[in-house]
N, C-alpha and C. Protein backbone atom coordinates (compact mmCIF):
# COMPACT_ATOMS: atom_id res chain seq x y z
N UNK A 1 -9.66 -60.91 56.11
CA UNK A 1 -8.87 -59.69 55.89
C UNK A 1 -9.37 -58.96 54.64
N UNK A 2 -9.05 -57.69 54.96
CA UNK A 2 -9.70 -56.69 53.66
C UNK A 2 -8.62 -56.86 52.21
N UNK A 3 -9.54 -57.50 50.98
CA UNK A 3 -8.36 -57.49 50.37
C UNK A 3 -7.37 -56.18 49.95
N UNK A 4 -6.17 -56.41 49.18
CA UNK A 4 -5.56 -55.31 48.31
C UNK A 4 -6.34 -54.90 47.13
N UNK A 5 -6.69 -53.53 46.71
CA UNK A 5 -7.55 -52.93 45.90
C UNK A 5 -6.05 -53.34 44.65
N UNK A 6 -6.52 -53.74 43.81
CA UNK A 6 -6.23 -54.32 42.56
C UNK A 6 -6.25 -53.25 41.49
N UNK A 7 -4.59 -53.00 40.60
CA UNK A 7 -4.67 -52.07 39.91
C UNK A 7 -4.77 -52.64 38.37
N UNK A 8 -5.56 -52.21 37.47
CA UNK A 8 -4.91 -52.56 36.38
C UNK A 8 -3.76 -51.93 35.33
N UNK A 9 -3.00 -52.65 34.59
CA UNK A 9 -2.12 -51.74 33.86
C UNK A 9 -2.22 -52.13 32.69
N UNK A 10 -2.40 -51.55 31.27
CA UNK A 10 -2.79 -51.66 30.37
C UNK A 10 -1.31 -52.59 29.71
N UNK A 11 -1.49 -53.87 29.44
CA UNK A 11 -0.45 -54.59 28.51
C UNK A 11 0.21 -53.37 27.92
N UNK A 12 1.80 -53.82 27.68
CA UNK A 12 2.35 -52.51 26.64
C UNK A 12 2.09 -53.10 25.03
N UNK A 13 2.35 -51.87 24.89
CA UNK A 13 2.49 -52.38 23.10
C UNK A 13 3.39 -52.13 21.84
N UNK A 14 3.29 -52.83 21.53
CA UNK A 14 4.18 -52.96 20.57
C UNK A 14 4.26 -51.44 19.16
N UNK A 15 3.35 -51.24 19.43
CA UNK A 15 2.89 -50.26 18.24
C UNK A 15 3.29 -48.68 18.63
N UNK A 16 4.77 -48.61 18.06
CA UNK A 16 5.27 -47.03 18.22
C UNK A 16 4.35 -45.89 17.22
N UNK A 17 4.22 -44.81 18.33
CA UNK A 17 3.23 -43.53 17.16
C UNK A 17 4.42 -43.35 16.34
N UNK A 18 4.02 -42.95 15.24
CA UNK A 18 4.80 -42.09 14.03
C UNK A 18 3.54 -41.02 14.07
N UNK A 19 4.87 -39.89 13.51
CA UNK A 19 4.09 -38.75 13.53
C UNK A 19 4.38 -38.68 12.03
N UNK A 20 3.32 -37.97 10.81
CA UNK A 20 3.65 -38.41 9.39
C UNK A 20 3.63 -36.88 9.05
N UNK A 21 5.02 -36.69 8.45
CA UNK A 21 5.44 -35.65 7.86
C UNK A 21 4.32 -34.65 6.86
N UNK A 22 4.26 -33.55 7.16
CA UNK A 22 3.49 -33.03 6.09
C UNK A 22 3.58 -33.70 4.48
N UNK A 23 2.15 -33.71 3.32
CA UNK A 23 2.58 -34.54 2.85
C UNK A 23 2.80 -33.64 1.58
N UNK A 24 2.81 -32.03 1.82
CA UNK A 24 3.20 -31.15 0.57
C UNK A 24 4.30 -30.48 1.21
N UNK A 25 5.29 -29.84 0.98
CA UNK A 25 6.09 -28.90 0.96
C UNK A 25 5.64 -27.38 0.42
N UNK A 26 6.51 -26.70 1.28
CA UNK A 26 5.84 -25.62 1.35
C UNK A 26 6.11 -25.09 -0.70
N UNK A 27 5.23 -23.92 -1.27
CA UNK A 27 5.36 -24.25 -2.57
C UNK A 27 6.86 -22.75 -2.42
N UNK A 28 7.64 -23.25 -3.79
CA UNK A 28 8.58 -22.82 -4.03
C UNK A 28 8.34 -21.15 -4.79
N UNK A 29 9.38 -20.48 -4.35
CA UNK A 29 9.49 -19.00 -4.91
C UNK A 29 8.97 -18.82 -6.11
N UNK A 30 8.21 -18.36 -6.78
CA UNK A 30 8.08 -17.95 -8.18
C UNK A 30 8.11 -16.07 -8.81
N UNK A 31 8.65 -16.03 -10.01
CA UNK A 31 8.49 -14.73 -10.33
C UNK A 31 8.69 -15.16 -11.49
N UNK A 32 8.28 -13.70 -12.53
CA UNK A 32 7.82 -13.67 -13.91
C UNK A 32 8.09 -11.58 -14.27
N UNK A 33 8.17 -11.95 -15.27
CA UNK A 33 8.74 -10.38 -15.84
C UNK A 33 8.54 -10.12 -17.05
N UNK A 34 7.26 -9.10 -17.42
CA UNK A 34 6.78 -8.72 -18.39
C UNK A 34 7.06 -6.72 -18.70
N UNK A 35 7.04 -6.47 -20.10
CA UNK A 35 7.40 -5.48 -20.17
C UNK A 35 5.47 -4.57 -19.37
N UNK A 36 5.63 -3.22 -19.59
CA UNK A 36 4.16 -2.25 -19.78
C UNK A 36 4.51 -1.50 -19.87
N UNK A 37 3.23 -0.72 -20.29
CA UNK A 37 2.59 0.19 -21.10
C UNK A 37 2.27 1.16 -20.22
N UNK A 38 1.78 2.35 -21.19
CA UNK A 38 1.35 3.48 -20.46
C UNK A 38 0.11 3.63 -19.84
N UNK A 39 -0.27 2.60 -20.52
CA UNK A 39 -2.04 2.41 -19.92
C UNK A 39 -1.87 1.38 -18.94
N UNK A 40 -0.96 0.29 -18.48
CA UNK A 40 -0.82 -0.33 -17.47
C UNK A 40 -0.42 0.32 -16.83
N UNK A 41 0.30 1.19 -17.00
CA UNK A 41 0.90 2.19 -15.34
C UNK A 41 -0.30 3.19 -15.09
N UNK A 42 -1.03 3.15 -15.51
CA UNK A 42 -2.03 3.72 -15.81
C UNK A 42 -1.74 5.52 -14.68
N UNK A 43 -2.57 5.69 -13.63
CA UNK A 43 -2.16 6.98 -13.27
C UNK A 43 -0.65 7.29 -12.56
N UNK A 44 0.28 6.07 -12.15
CA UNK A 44 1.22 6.60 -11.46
C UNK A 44 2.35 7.09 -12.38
N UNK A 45 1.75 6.73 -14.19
CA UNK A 45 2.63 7.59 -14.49
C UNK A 45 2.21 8.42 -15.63
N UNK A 46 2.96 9.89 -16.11
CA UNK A 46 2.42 10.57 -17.00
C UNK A 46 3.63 11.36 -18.13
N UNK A 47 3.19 11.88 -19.08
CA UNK A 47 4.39 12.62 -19.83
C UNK A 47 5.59 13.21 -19.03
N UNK A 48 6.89 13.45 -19.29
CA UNK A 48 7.77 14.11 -18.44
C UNK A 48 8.37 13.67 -17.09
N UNK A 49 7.62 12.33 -17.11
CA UNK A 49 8.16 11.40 -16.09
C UNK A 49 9.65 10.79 -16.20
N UNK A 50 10.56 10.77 -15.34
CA UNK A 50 12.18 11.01 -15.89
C UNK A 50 12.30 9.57 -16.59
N UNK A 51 11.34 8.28 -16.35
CA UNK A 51 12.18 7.29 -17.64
C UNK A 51 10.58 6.76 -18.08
N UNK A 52 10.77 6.45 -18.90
CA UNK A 52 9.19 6.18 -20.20
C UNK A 52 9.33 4.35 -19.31
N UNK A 53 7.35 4.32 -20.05
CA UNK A 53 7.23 2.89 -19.93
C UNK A 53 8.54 1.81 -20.17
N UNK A 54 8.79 2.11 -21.57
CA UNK A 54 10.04 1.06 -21.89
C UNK A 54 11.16 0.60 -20.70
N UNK A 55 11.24 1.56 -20.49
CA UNK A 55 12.43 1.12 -19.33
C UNK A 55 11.95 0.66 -18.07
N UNK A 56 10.64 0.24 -17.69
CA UNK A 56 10.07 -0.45 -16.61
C UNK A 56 9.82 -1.77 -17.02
N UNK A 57 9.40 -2.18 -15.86
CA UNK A 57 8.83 -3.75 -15.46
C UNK A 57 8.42 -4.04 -14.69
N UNK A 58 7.16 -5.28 -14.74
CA UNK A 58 6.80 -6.03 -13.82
C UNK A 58 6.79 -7.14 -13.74
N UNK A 59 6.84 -6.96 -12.19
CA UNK A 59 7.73 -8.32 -11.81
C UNK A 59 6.83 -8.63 -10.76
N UNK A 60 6.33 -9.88 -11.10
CA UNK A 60 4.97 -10.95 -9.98
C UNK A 60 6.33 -11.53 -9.10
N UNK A 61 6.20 -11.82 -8.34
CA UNK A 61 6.55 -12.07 -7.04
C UNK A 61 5.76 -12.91 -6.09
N UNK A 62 6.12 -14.41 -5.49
CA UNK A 62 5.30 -14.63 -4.46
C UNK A 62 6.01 -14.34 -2.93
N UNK A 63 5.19 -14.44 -2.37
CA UNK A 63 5.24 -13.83 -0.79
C UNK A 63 4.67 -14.08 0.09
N UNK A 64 4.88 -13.76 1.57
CA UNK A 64 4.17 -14.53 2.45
C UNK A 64 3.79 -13.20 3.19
N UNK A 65 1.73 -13.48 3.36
CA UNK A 65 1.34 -12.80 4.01
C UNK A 65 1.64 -12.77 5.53
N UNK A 66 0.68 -11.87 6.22
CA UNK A 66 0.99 -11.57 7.75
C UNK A 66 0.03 -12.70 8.68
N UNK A 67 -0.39 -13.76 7.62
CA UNK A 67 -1.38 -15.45 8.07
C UNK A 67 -0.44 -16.18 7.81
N UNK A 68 0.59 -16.43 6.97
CA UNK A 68 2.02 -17.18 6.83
C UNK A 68 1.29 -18.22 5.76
N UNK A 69 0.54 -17.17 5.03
CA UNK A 69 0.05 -17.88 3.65
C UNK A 69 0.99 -17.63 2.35
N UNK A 70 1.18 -18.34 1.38
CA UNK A 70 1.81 -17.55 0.41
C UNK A 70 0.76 -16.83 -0.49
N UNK A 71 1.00 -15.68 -1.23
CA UNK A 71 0.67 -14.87 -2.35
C UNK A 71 1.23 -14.70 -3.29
N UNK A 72 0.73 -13.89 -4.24
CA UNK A 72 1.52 -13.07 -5.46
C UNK A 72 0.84 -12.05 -5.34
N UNK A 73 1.99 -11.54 -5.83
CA UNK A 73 1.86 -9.65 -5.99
C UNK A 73 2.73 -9.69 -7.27
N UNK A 74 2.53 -7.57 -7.21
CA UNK A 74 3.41 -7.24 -8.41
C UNK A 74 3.99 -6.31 -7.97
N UNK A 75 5.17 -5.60 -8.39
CA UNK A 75 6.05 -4.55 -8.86
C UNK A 75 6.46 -3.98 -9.63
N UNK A 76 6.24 -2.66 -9.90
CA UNK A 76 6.91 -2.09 -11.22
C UNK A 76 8.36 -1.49 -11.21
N UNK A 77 9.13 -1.81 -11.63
CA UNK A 77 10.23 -1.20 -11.56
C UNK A 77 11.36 -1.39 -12.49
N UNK A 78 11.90 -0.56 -12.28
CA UNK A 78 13.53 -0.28 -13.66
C UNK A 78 13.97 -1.49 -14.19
N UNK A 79 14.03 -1.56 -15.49
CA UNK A 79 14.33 -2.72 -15.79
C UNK A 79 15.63 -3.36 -15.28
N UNK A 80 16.62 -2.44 -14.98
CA UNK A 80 17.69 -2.52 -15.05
C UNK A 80 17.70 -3.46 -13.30
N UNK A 81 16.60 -3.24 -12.84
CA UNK A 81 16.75 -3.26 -11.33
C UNK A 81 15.95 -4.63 -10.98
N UNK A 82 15.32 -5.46 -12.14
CA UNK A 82 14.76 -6.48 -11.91
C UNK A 82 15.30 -7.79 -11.36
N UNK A 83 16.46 -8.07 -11.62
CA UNK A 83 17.37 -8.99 -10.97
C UNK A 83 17.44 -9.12 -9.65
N UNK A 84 17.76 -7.68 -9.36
CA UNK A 84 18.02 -7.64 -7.73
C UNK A 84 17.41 -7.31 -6.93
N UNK A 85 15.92 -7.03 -7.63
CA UNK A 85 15.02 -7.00 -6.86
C UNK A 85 13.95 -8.75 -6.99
N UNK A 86 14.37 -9.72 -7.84
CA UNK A 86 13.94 -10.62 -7.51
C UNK A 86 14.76 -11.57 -6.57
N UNK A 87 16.27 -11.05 -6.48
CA UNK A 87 16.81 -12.07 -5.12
C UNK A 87 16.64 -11.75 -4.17
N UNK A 88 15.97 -10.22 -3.85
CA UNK A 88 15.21 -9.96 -2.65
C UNK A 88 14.02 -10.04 -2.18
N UNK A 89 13.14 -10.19 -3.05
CA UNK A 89 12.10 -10.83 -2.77
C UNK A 89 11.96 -13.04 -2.49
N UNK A 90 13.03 -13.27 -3.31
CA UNK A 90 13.03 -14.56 -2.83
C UNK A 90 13.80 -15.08 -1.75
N UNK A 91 14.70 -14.64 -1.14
CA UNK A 91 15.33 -14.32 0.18
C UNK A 91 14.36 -13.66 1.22
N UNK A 92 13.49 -12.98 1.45
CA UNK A 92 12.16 -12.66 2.07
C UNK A 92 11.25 -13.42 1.72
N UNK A 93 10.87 -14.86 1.29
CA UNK A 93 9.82 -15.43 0.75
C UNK A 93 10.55 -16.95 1.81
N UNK A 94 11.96 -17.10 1.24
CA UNK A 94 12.55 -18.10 2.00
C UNK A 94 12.66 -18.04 3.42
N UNK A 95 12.84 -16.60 3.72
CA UNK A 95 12.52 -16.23 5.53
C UNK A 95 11.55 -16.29 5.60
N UNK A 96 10.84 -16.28 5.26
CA UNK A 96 9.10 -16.09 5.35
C UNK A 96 8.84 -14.91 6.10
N UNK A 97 9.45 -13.99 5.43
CA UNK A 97 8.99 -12.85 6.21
C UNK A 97 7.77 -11.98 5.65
N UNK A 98 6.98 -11.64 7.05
CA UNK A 98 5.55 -11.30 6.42
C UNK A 98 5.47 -9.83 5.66
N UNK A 99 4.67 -9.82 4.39
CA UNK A 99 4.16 -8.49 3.82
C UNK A 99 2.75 -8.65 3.49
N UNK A 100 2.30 -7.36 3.70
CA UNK A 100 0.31 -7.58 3.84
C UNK A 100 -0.02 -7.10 2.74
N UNK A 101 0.92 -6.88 2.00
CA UNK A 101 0.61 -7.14 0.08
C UNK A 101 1.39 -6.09 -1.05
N UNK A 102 1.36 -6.29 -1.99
CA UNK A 102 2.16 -5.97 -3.07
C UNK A 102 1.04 -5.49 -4.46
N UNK A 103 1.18 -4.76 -4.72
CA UNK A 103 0.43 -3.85 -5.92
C UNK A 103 0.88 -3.06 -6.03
N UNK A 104 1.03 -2.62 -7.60
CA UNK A 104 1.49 -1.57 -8.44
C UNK A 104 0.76 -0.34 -8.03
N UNK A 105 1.12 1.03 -7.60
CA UNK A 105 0.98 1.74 -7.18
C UNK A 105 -0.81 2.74 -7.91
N UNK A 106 -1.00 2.22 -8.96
CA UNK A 106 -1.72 2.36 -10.12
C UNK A 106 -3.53 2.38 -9.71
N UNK A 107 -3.00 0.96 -8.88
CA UNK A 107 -4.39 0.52 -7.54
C UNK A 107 -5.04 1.17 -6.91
N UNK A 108 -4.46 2.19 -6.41
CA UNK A 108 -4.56 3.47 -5.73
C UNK A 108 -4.35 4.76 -5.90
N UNK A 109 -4.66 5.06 -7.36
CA UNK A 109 -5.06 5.97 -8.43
C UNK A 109 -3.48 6.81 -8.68
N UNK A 110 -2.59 6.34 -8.61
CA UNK A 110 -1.64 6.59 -8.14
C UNK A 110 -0.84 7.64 -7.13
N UNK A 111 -1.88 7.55 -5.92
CA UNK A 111 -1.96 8.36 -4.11
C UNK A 111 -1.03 7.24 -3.57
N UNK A 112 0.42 7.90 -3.39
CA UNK A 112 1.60 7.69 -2.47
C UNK A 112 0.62 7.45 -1.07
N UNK A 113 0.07 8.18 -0.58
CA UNK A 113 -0.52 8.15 0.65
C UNK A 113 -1.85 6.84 0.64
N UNK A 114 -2.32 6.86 -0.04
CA UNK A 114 -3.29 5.83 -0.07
C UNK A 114 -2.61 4.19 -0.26
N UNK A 115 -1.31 4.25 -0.91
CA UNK A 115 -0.70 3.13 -1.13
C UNK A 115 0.07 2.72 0.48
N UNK A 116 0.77 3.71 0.80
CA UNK A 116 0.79 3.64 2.20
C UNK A 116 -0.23 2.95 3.25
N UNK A 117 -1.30 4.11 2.88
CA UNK A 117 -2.32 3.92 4.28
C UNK A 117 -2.94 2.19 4.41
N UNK A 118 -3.00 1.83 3.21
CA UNK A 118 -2.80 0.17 2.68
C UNK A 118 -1.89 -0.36 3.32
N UNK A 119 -0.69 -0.01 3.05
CA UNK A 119 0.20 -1.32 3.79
C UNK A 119 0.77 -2.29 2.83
N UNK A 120 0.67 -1.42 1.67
CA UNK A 120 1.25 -1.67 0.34
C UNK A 120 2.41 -1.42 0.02
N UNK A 121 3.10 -2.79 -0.34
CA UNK A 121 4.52 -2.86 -0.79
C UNK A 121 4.62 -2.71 -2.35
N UNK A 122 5.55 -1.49 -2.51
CA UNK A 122 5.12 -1.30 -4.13
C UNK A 122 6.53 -0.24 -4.46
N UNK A 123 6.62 -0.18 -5.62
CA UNK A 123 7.76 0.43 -6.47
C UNK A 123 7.92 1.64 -6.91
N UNK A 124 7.39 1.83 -8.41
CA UNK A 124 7.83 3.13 -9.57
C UNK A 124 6.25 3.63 -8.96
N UNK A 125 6.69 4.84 -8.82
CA UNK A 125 5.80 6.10 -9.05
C UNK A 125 6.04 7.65 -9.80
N UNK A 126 5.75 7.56 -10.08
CA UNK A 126 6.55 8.85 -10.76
C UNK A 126 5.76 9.92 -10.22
N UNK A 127 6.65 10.36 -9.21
CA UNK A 127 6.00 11.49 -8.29
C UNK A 127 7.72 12.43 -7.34
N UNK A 128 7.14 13.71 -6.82
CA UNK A 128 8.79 14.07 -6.78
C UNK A 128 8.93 13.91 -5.21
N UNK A 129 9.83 13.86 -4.25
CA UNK A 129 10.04 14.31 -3.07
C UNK A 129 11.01 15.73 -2.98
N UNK A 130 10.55 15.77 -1.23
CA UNK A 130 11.74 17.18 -1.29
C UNK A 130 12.33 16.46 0.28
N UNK A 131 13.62 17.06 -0.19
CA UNK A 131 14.52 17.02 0.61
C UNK A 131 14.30 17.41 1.96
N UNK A 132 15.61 17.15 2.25
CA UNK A 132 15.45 18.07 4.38
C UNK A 132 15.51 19.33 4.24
N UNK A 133 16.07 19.99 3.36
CA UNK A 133 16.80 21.20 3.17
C UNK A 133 15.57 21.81 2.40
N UNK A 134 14.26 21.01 1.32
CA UNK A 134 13.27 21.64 1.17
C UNK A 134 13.38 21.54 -0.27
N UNK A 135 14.38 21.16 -0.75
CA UNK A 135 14.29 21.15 -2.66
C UNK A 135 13.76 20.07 -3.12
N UNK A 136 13.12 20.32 -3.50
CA UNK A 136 11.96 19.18 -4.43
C UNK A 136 12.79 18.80 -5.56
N UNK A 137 12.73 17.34 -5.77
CA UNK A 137 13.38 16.35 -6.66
C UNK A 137 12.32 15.20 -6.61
N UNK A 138 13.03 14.75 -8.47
CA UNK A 138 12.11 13.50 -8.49
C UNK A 138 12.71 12.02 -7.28
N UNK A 139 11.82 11.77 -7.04
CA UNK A 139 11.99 10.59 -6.07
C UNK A 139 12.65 9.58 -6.62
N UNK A 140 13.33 9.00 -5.78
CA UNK A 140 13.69 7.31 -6.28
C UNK A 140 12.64 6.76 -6.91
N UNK A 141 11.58 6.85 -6.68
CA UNK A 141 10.61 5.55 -7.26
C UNK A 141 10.08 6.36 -8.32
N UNK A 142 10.34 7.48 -9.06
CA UNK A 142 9.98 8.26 -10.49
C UNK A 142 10.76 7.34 -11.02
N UNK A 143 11.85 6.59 -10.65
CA UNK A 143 12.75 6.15 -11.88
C UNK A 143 12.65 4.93 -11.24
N UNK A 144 11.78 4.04 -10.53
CA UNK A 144 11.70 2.69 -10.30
C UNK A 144 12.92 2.17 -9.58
N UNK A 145 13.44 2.83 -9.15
CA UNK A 145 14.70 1.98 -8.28
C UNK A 145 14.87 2.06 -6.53
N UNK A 146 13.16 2.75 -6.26
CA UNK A 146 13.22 2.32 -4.69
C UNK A 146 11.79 1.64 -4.49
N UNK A 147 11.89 0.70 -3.42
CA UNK A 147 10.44 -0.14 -2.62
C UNK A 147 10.13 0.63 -1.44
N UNK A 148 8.81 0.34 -1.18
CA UNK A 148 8.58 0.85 0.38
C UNK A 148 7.80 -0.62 0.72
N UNK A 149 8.83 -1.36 1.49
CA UNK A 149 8.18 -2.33 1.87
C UNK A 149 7.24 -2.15 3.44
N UNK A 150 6.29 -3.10 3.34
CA UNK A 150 5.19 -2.83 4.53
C UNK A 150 5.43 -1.17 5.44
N UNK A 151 5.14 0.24 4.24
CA UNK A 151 5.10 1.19 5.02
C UNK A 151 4.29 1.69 6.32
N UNK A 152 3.43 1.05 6.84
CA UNK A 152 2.79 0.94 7.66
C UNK A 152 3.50 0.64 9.14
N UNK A 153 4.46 -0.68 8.77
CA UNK A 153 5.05 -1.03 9.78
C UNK A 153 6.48 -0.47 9.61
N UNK A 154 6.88 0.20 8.56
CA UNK A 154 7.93 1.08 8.32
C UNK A 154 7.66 2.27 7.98
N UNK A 155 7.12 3.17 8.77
CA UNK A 155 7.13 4.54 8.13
C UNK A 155 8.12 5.23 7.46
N UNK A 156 7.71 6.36 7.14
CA UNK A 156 8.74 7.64 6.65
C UNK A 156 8.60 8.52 8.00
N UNK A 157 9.81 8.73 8.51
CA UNK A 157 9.75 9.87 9.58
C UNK A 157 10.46 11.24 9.27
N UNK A 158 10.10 12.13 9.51
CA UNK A 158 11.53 13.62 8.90
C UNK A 158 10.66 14.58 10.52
N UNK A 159 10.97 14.46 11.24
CA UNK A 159 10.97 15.51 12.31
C UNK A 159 10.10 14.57 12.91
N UNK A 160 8.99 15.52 13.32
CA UNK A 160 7.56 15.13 13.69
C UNK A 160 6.93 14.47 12.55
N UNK A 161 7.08 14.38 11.62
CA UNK A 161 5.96 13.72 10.26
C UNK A 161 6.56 12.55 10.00
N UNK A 162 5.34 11.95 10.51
CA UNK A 162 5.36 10.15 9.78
C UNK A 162 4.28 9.72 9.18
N UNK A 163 4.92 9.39 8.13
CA UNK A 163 4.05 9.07 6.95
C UNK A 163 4.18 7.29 6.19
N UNK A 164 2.72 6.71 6.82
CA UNK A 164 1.68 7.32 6.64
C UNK A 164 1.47 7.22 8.28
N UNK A 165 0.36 8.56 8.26
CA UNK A 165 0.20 8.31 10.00
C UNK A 165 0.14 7.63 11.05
N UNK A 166 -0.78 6.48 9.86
CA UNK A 166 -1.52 5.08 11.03
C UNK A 166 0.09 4.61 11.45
N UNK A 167 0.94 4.58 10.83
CA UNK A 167 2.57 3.94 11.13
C UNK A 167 2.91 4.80 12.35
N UNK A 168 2.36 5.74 13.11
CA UNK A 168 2.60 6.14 14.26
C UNK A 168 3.23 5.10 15.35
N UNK A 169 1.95 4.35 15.79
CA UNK A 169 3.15 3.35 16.37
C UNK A 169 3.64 2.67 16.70
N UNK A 170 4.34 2.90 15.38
CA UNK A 170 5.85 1.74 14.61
C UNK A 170 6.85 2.52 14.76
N UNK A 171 6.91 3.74 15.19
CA UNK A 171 8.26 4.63 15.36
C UNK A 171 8.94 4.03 16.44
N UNK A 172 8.14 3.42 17.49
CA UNK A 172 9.57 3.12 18.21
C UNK A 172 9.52 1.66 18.01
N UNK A 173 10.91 1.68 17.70
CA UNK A 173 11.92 0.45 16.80
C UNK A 173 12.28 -0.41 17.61
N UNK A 174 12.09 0.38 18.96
CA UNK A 174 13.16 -0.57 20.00
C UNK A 174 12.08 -1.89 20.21
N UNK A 175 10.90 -2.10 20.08
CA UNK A 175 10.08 -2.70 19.97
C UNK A 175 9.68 -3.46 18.93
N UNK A 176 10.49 -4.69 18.31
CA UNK A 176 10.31 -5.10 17.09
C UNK A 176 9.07 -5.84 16.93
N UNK A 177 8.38 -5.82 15.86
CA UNK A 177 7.20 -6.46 15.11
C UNK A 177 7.34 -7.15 13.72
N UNK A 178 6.21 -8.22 13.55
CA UNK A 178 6.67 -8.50 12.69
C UNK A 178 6.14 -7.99 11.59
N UNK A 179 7.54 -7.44 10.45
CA UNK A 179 6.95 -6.67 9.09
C UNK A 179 7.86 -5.82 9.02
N UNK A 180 8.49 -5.42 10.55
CA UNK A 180 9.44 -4.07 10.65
C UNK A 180 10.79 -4.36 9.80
N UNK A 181 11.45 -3.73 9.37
CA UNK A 181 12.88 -3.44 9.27
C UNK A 181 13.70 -3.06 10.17
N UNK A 182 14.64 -4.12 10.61
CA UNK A 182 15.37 -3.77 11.82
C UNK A 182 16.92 -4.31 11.37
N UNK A 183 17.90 -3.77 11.95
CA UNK A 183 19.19 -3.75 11.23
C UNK A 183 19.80 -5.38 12.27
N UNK A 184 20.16 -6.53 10.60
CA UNK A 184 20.45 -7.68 11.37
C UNK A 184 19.39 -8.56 10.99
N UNK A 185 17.87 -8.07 10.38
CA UNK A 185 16.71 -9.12 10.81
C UNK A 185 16.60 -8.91 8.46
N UNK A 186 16.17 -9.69 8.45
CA UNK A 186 15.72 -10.30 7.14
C UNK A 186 15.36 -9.49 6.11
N UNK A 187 14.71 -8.63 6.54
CA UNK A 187 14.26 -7.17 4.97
C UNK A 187 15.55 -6.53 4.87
N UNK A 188 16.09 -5.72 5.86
CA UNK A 188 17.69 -5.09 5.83
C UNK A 188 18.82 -5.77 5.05
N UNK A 189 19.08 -7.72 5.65
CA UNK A 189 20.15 -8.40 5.14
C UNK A 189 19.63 -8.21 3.70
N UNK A 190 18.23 -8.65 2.96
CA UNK A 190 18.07 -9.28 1.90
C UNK A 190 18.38 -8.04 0.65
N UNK A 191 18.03 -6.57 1.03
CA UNK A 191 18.61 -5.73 0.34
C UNK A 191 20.13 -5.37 0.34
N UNK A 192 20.92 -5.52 1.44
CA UNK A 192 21.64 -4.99 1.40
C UNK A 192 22.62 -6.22 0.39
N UNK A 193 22.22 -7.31 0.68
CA UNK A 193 22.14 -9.03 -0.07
C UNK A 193 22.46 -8.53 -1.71
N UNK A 194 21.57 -7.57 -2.08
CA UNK A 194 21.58 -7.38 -3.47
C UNK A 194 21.92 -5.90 -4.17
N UNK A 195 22.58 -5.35 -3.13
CA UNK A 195 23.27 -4.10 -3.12
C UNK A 195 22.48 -2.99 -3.23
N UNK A 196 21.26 -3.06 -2.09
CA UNK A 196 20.44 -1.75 -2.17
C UNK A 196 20.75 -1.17 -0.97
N UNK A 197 20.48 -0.51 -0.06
CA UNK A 197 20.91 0.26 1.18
C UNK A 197 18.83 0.62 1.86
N UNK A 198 19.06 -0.03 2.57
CA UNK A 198 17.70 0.25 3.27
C UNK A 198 17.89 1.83 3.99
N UNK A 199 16.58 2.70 3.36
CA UNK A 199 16.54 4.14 3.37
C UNK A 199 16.11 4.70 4.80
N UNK A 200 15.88 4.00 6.12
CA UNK A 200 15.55 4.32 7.11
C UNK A 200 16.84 4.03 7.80
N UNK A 201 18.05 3.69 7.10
CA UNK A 201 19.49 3.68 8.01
C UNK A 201 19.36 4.89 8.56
């Protein structure tokens, strides 16, 4: 008779896998806060600018890029405003929510539009806006107390004009990405967290 084809089965064993925990933790929030100068703000700011060096600051910040690496960056802004702008940056560091970088506006000779077209998260400029209605005023960020975080993936919209262009399209919202500001998701809570009002409400 033809024999039975014979299976083998490998003895069991005794030896359970462990899977071994990463053996660093991810590294912890850091920030630091130094006064500057007029030559550190170098072009974004100039005489007649509504508050002098003294009343600014920068503030290093780490952060997590759009590789879910951490960084440091910087910010310049109101002194008065440094607090609450470091529990928002470490509340966005603890979400790990991504920004594709942070520099003082200064980087980019101080061109609103070039800091934009970057994708640069950044602070004090001392430069004016105009309204809907068309009256030109100094901006929030002449006096260091507004961010434009990842404008790229958050534009400025007022009709047809979004600025900066390439943020074209990021206008529609209904489509979230990551970097956007969306009401409920992590950049929105973490300001509103520290009593700022996100400006694309």
């Amino acid at each position: 008779m033809p024999s039975t084809p014979a299976v083998t089965v490998p003895a069991p064993t005794t030896t359970i896998p462990v899977t071994t925990p990463p053996t660093t933790a991810p590294a912890a929030f850091t920030s630091a806060v130094t006064p500057v100068t007029a030559a550190e703000l170098g072009a974004s700011w100039r005489a007649g600018c509504p508050v002098g060096p003294d009343q600014l600051r920068r503030v290093d910040v780490t952060y997590i890029d759009f590789d879910g690496r951490p960084q440091t960056g910087a910010l310049i802004v109101h002194a008065d405003a440094v607090d609450a702008v470091q529990a928002v940056f470490r509340r966005l560091y603890d979400a790990r929510f991504p920004i594709r970088r942070i520099e003082p506006v200064d980087r980019y000779g101080g061109s609103d539009d070039a800091s934009m077209a970057a994708d640069n998260t950044s602070g004090f400029n001392c430069r004016s806006a105009v309204r809907a209605d068309g009256v030109e005023q100094w901006s929030s960020h002449a006096y260091g107390r507004a961010i434009d975080v990842n404008p790229l993936e958050n534009p400025y919209v007022l009709g047809r004009t979004v600025l900066p262009p390439e943020g074209a399209p990021f206008t529609d919202r209904a489509q979230v990405r990551p970097g956007m500001a969306v009401a409920g998701g992590p950049l929105v809570d973490a300001f509103a967290a520290s009593g700022w009002q996100w400006g694309g409400r």
